Amino acid sequence: MKFELYYKALGNLLYAVAKADGQVNSKEKLKVKSIVAEQLLQLEDSLDDYGSDAAFATEFQFEECELNELTSKEAFENFEEYFKTHKNVLKPHLKVFFYNLAKHVAQSSAGINKSESNILAKIEAITK
C-alpha cells in the first residue's frame, strides 16, 4: 500500500468534515496543520516523489480541495472511494485513526455541529 494515497485520502476526509457546514474556518485549517505537524510527521518516515515527508500529502490534499472548491460531499466521496478500494489492507488501528482525526477537526471550532456529526457517523459506519 502506498502511504501517500492514504494521506491524500485523509486530506479529503478532514476537508469533508471541515466543509460540512458549508465553510472551512481558520481554526479548522490550523487543526489540520497541527495534526500533520504533531501527529502524522511523527509516524511517517517515507518520502514522496519530491523528497517531502509523505504525511504532508494530507495538508496538500486539504488545500487542493479548498482551492478547487470541492463540496463536503465530493471530498467525502473521494475518501470513501479510497477506503473501499483499500479496506482489506487497512489495519484496524488506521481505521480508528481516520475517525479520531476527523473528530478532532470537527471539535476544533465551537464543537461538533449536526453536519459534522452526520459525517462522523458515516465514517464510523464504513470503517467497521
PDB file of C-alpha atoms in Angstrom:
ATOM      1  CA  MET A   1       0.000   0.000   0.000  1.00  0.00           C
ATOM      2  CA  LYS A   2       1.296   3.453  -0.887  1.00  0.00           C
ATOM      3  CA  PHE A   3       1.023   5.667   2.136  1.00  0.00           C
ATOM      4  CA  GLU A   4       0.940   8.827   0.039  1.00  0.00           C
ATOM      5  CA  LEU A   5      -2.511   7.727  -1.177  1.00  0.00           C
ATOM      6  CA  TYR A   6      -3.511   7.084   2.439  1.00  0.00           C
ATOM      7  CA  TYR A   7      -2.515  10.619   3.404  1.00  0.00           C
ATOM      8  CA  LYS A   8      -4.319  12.133   0.420  1.00  0.00           C
ATOM      9  CA  ALA A   9      -7.454  10.234   1.418  1.00  0.00           C
ATOM     10  CA  LEU A  10      -7.056  11.579   4.933  1.00  0.00           C
ATOM     11  CA  GLY A  11      -6.804  15.109   3.496  1.00  0.00           C
ATOM     12  CA  ASN A  12     -10.084  14.549   1.649  1.00  0.00           C
ATOM     13  CA  LEU A  13     -11.718  13.277   4.820  1.00  0.00           C
ATOM     14  CA  LEU A  14     -10.549  16.151   7.001  1.00  0.00           C
ATOM     15  CA  TYR A  15     -11.677  18.646   4.369  1.00  0.00           C
ATOM     16  CA  ALA A  16     -15.099  16.949   4.166  1.00  0.00           C
ATOM     17  CA  VAL A  17     -15.511  17.369   7.922  1.00  0.00           C
ATOM     18  CA  ALA A  18     -14.275  20.969   7.929  1.00  0.00           C
ATOM     19  CA  LYS A  19     -16.527  21.900   4.982  1.00  0.00           C
ATOM     20  CA  ALA A  20     -19.571  20.045   6.371  1.00  0.00           C
ATOM     21  CA  ASP A  21     -21.265  23.261   7.468  1.00  0.00           C
ATOM     22  CA  GLY A  22     -20.559  24.933   4.131  1.00  0.00           C
ATOM     23  CA  GLN A  23     -17.359  26.757   5.042  1.00  0.00           C
ATOM     24  CA  VAL A  24     -13.847  25.982   6.227  1.00  0.00           C
ATOM     25  CA  ASN A  25     -12.767  28.315   9.006  1.00  0.00           C
ATOM     26  CA  SER A  26      -9.304  29.260  10.216  1.00  0.00           C
ATOM     27  CA  LYS A  27      -9.492  27.083  13.358  1.00  0.00           C
ATOM     28  CA  GLU A  28     -10.189  24.016  11.237  1.00  0.00           C
ATOM     29  CA  LYS A  29      -7.279  24.839   8.921  1.00  0.00           C
ATOM     30  CA  LEU A  30      -4.980  25.291  11.895  1.00  0.00           C
ATOM     31  CA  LYS A  31      -6.150  21.981  13.347  1.00  0.00           C
ATOM     32  CA  VAL A  32      -5.259  20.168  10.110  1.00  0.00           C
ATOM     33  CA  LYS A  33      -1.796  21.776  10.118  1.00  0.00           C
ATOM     34  CA  SER A  34      -1.419  20.798  13.774  1.00  0.00           C
ATOM     35  CA  ILE A  35      -2.450  17.194  13.080  1.00  0.00           C
ATOM     36  CA  VAL A  36       0.145  16.955  10.315  1.00  0.00           C
ATOM     37  CA  ALA A  37       2.924  18.562  12.367  1.00  0.00           C
ATOM     38  CA  GLU A  38       2.228  16.962  15.732  1.00  0.00           C
ATOM     39  CA  GLN A  39       0.908  13.531  14.803  1.00  0.00           C
ATOM     40  CA  LEU A  40       1.439  12.463  11.212  1.00  0.00           C
ATOM     41  CA  LEU A  41       5.030  13.616  10.778  1.00  0.00           C
ATOM     42  CA  GLN A  42       5.942  11.723  13.948  1.00  0.00           C
ATOM     43  CA  LEU A  43       4.589   8.483  12.473  1.00  0.00           C
ATOM     44  CA  GLU A  44       5.819   8.716   8.911  1.00  0.00           C
ATOM     45  CA  ASP A  45       9.343   8.384   7.568  1.00  0.00           C
ATOM     46  CA  SER A  46       8.664   7.714   3.887  1.00  0.00           C
ATOM     47  CA  LEU A  47       9.125  10.395   1.268  1.00  0.00           C
ATOM     48  CA  ASP A  48       7.021  11.319  -1.726  1.00  0.00           C
ATOM     49  CA  ASP A  49       8.372  11.705  -5.269  1.00  0.00           C
ATOM     50  CA  TYR A  50       9.593  15.219  -4.430  1.00  0.00           C
ATOM     51  CA  GLY A  51      11.507  14.290  -1.273  1.00  0.00           C
ATOM     52  CA  SER A  52       8.906  15.629   1.160  1.00  0.00           C
ATOM     53  CA  ASP A  53       7.569  13.585   4.039  1.00  0.00           C
ATOM     54  CA  ALA A  54       4.588  11.637   2.684  1.00  0.00           C
ATOM     55  CA  ALA A  55       2.449  12.863   5.598  1.00  0.00           C
ATOM     56  CA  PHE A  56       2.408  16.348   4.046  1.00  0.00           C
ATOM     57  CA  ALA A  57       0.100  14.898   1.377  1.00  0.00           C
ATOM     58  CA  THR A  58      -2.720  15.303   3.932  1.00  0.00           C
ATOM     59  CA  GLU A  59      -2.228  19.047   4.159  1.00  0.00           C
ATOM     60  CA  PHE A  60      -1.622  19.404   0.412  1.00  0.00           C
ATOM     61  CA  GLN A  61      -4.806  17.495  -0.406  1.00  0.00           C
ATOM     62  CA  PHE A  62      -6.835  19.556   2.081  1.00  0.00           C
ATOM     63  CA  GLU A  63      -5.569  22.730   0.391  1.00  0.00           C
ATOM     64  CA  GLU A  64      -6.250  21.257  -3.068  1.00  0.00           C
ATOM     65  CA  CYS A  65      -9.857  20.526  -2.086  1.00  0.00           C
ATOM     66  CA  GLU A  66     -10.251  24.098  -0.884  1.00  0.00           C
ATOM     67  CA  LEU A  67      -8.581  25.556  -3.977  1.00  0.00           C
ATOM     68  CA  ASN A  68     -10.902  23.531  -6.233  1.00  0.00           C
ATOM     69  CA  GLU A  69     -13.905  24.463  -4.074  1.00  0.00           C
ATOM     70  CA  LEU A  70     -14.979  20.868  -3.532  1.00  0.00           C
ATOM     71  CA  THR A  71     -18.135  20.337  -1.564  1.00  0.00           C
ATOM     72  CA  SER A  72     -18.024  18.302   1.604  1.00  0.00           C
ATOM     73  CA  LYS A  73     -19.894  15.553  -0.223  1.00  0.00           C
ATOM     74  CA  GLU A  74     -17.383  15.436  -3.092  1.00  0.00           C
ATOM     75  CA  ALA A  75     -14.418  15.268  -0.729  1.00  0.00           C
ATOM     76  CA  PHE A  76     -16.091  12.560   1.338  1.00  0.00           C
ATOM     77  CA  GLU A  77     -16.837  10.549  -1.805  1.00  0.00           C
ATOM     78  CA  ASN A  78     -13.129  10.759  -2.729  1.00  0.00           C
ATOM     79  CA  PHE A  79     -12.227   9.451   0.729  1.00  0.00           C
ATOM     80  CA  GLU A  80     -14.869   6.748   0.529  1.00  0.00           C
ATOM     81  CA  GLU A  81     -13.590   5.552  -2.861  1.00  0.00           C
ATOM     82  CA  TYR A  82     -10.072   5.185  -1.431  1.00  0.00           C
ATOM     83  CA  PHE A  83     -11.379   3.468   1.678  1.00  0.00           C
ATOM     84  CA  LYS A  84     -13.487   0.922  -0.203  1.00  0.00           C
ATOM     85  CA  THR A  85     -10.589   0.138  -2.546  1.00  0.00           C
ATOM     86  CA  HIS A  86      -8.121  -0.391   0.327  1.00  0.00           C
ATOM     87  CA  LYS A  87     -10.452  -1.590   3.078  1.00  0.00           C
ATOM     88  CA  ASN A  88      -8.955  -5.072   3.240  1.00  0.00           C
ATOM     89  CA  VAL A  89      -5.363  -3.861   3.651  1.00  0.00           C
ATOM     90  CA  LEU A  90      -6.027  -1.116   6.207  1.00  0.00           C
ATOM     91  CA  LYS A  91      -5.248  -2.298   9.707  1.00  0.00           C
ATOM     92  CA  PRO A  92      -7.937  -1.693  12.340  1.00  0.00           C
ATOM     93  CA  HIS A  93      -5.904   0.976  14.152  1.00  0.00           C
ATOM     94  CA  LEU A  94      -5.672   3.011  10.917  1.00  0.00           C
ATOM     95  CA  LYS A  95      -9.442   2.908  10.553  1.00  0.00           C
ATOM     96  CA  VAL A  96      -9.839   4.227  14.115  1.00  0.00           C
ATOM     97  CA  PHE A  97      -7.182   6.836  13.362  1.00  0.00           C
ATOM     98  CA  PHE A  98      -9.301   8.184  10.464  1.00  0.00           C
ATOM     99  CA  TYR A  99     -12.271   8.637  12.772  1.00  0.00           C
ATOM    100  CA  ASN A 100     -10.313  10.197  15.640  1.00  0.00           C
ATOM    101  CA  LEU A 101      -8.563  12.754  13.460  1.00  0.00           C
ATOM    102  CA  ALA A 102     -11.848  13.704  11.779  1.00  0.00           C
ATOM    103  CA  LYS A 103     -13.393  14.166  15.213  1.00  0.00           C
ATOM    104  CA  HIS A 104     -10.528  16.470  16.262  1.00  0.00           C
ATOM    105  CA  VAL A 105     -11.189  18.694  13.235  1.00  0.00           C
ATOM    106  CA  ALA A 106     -14.924  18.719  13.967  1.00  0.00           C
ATOM    107  CA  GLN A 107     -14.298  19.758  17.579  1.00  0.00           C
ATOM    108  CA  SER A 108     -11.805  22.499  16.686  1.00  0.00           C
ATOM    109  CA  SER A 109     -14.362  25.216  16.035  1.00  0.00           C
ATOM    110  CA  ALA A 110     -17.217  25.666  18.503  1.00  0.00           C
ATOM    111  CA  GLY A 111     -17.784  21.944  18.991  1.00  0.00           C
ATOM    112  CA  ILE A 112     -19.369  19.363  16.719  1.00  0.00           C
ATOM    113  CA  ASN A 113     -22.370  20.603  14.751  1.00  0.00           C
ATOM    114  CA  LYS A 114     -25.090  18.473  13.155  1.00  0.00           C
ATOM    115  CA  SER A 115     -23.451  18.347   9.700  1.00  0.00           C
ATOM    116  CA  GLU A 116     -20.132  17.256  11.191  1.00  0.00           C
ATOM    117  CA  SER A 117     -21.895  14.732  13.385  1.00  0.00           C
ATOM    118  CA  ASN A 118     -23.520  13.214  10.293  1.00  0.00           C
ATOM    119  CA  ILE A 119     -20.132  12.800   8.592  1.00  0.00           C
ATOM    120  CA  LEU A 120     -18.627  11.281  11.739  1.00  0.00           C
ATOM    121  CA  ALA A 121     -21.497   8.766  11.774  1.00  0.00           C
ATOM    122  CA  LYS A 122     -20.767   7.897   8.119  1.00  0.00           C
ATOM    123  CA  ILE A 123     -17.082   7.395   8.909  1.00  0.00           C
ATOM    124  CA  GLU A 124     -17.936   5.178  11.829  1.00  0.00           C
ATOM    125  CA  ALA A 125     -20.309   3.119   9.674  1.00  0.00           C
ATOM    126  CA  ILE A 126     -17.883   2.489   6.815  1.00  0.00           C
ATOM    127  CA  THR A 127     -14.836   1.831   8.999  1.00  0.00           C
ATOM    128  CA  LYS A 128     -16.471  -1.025  10.927  1.00  0.00           C
TER     129      LYS A 128
END
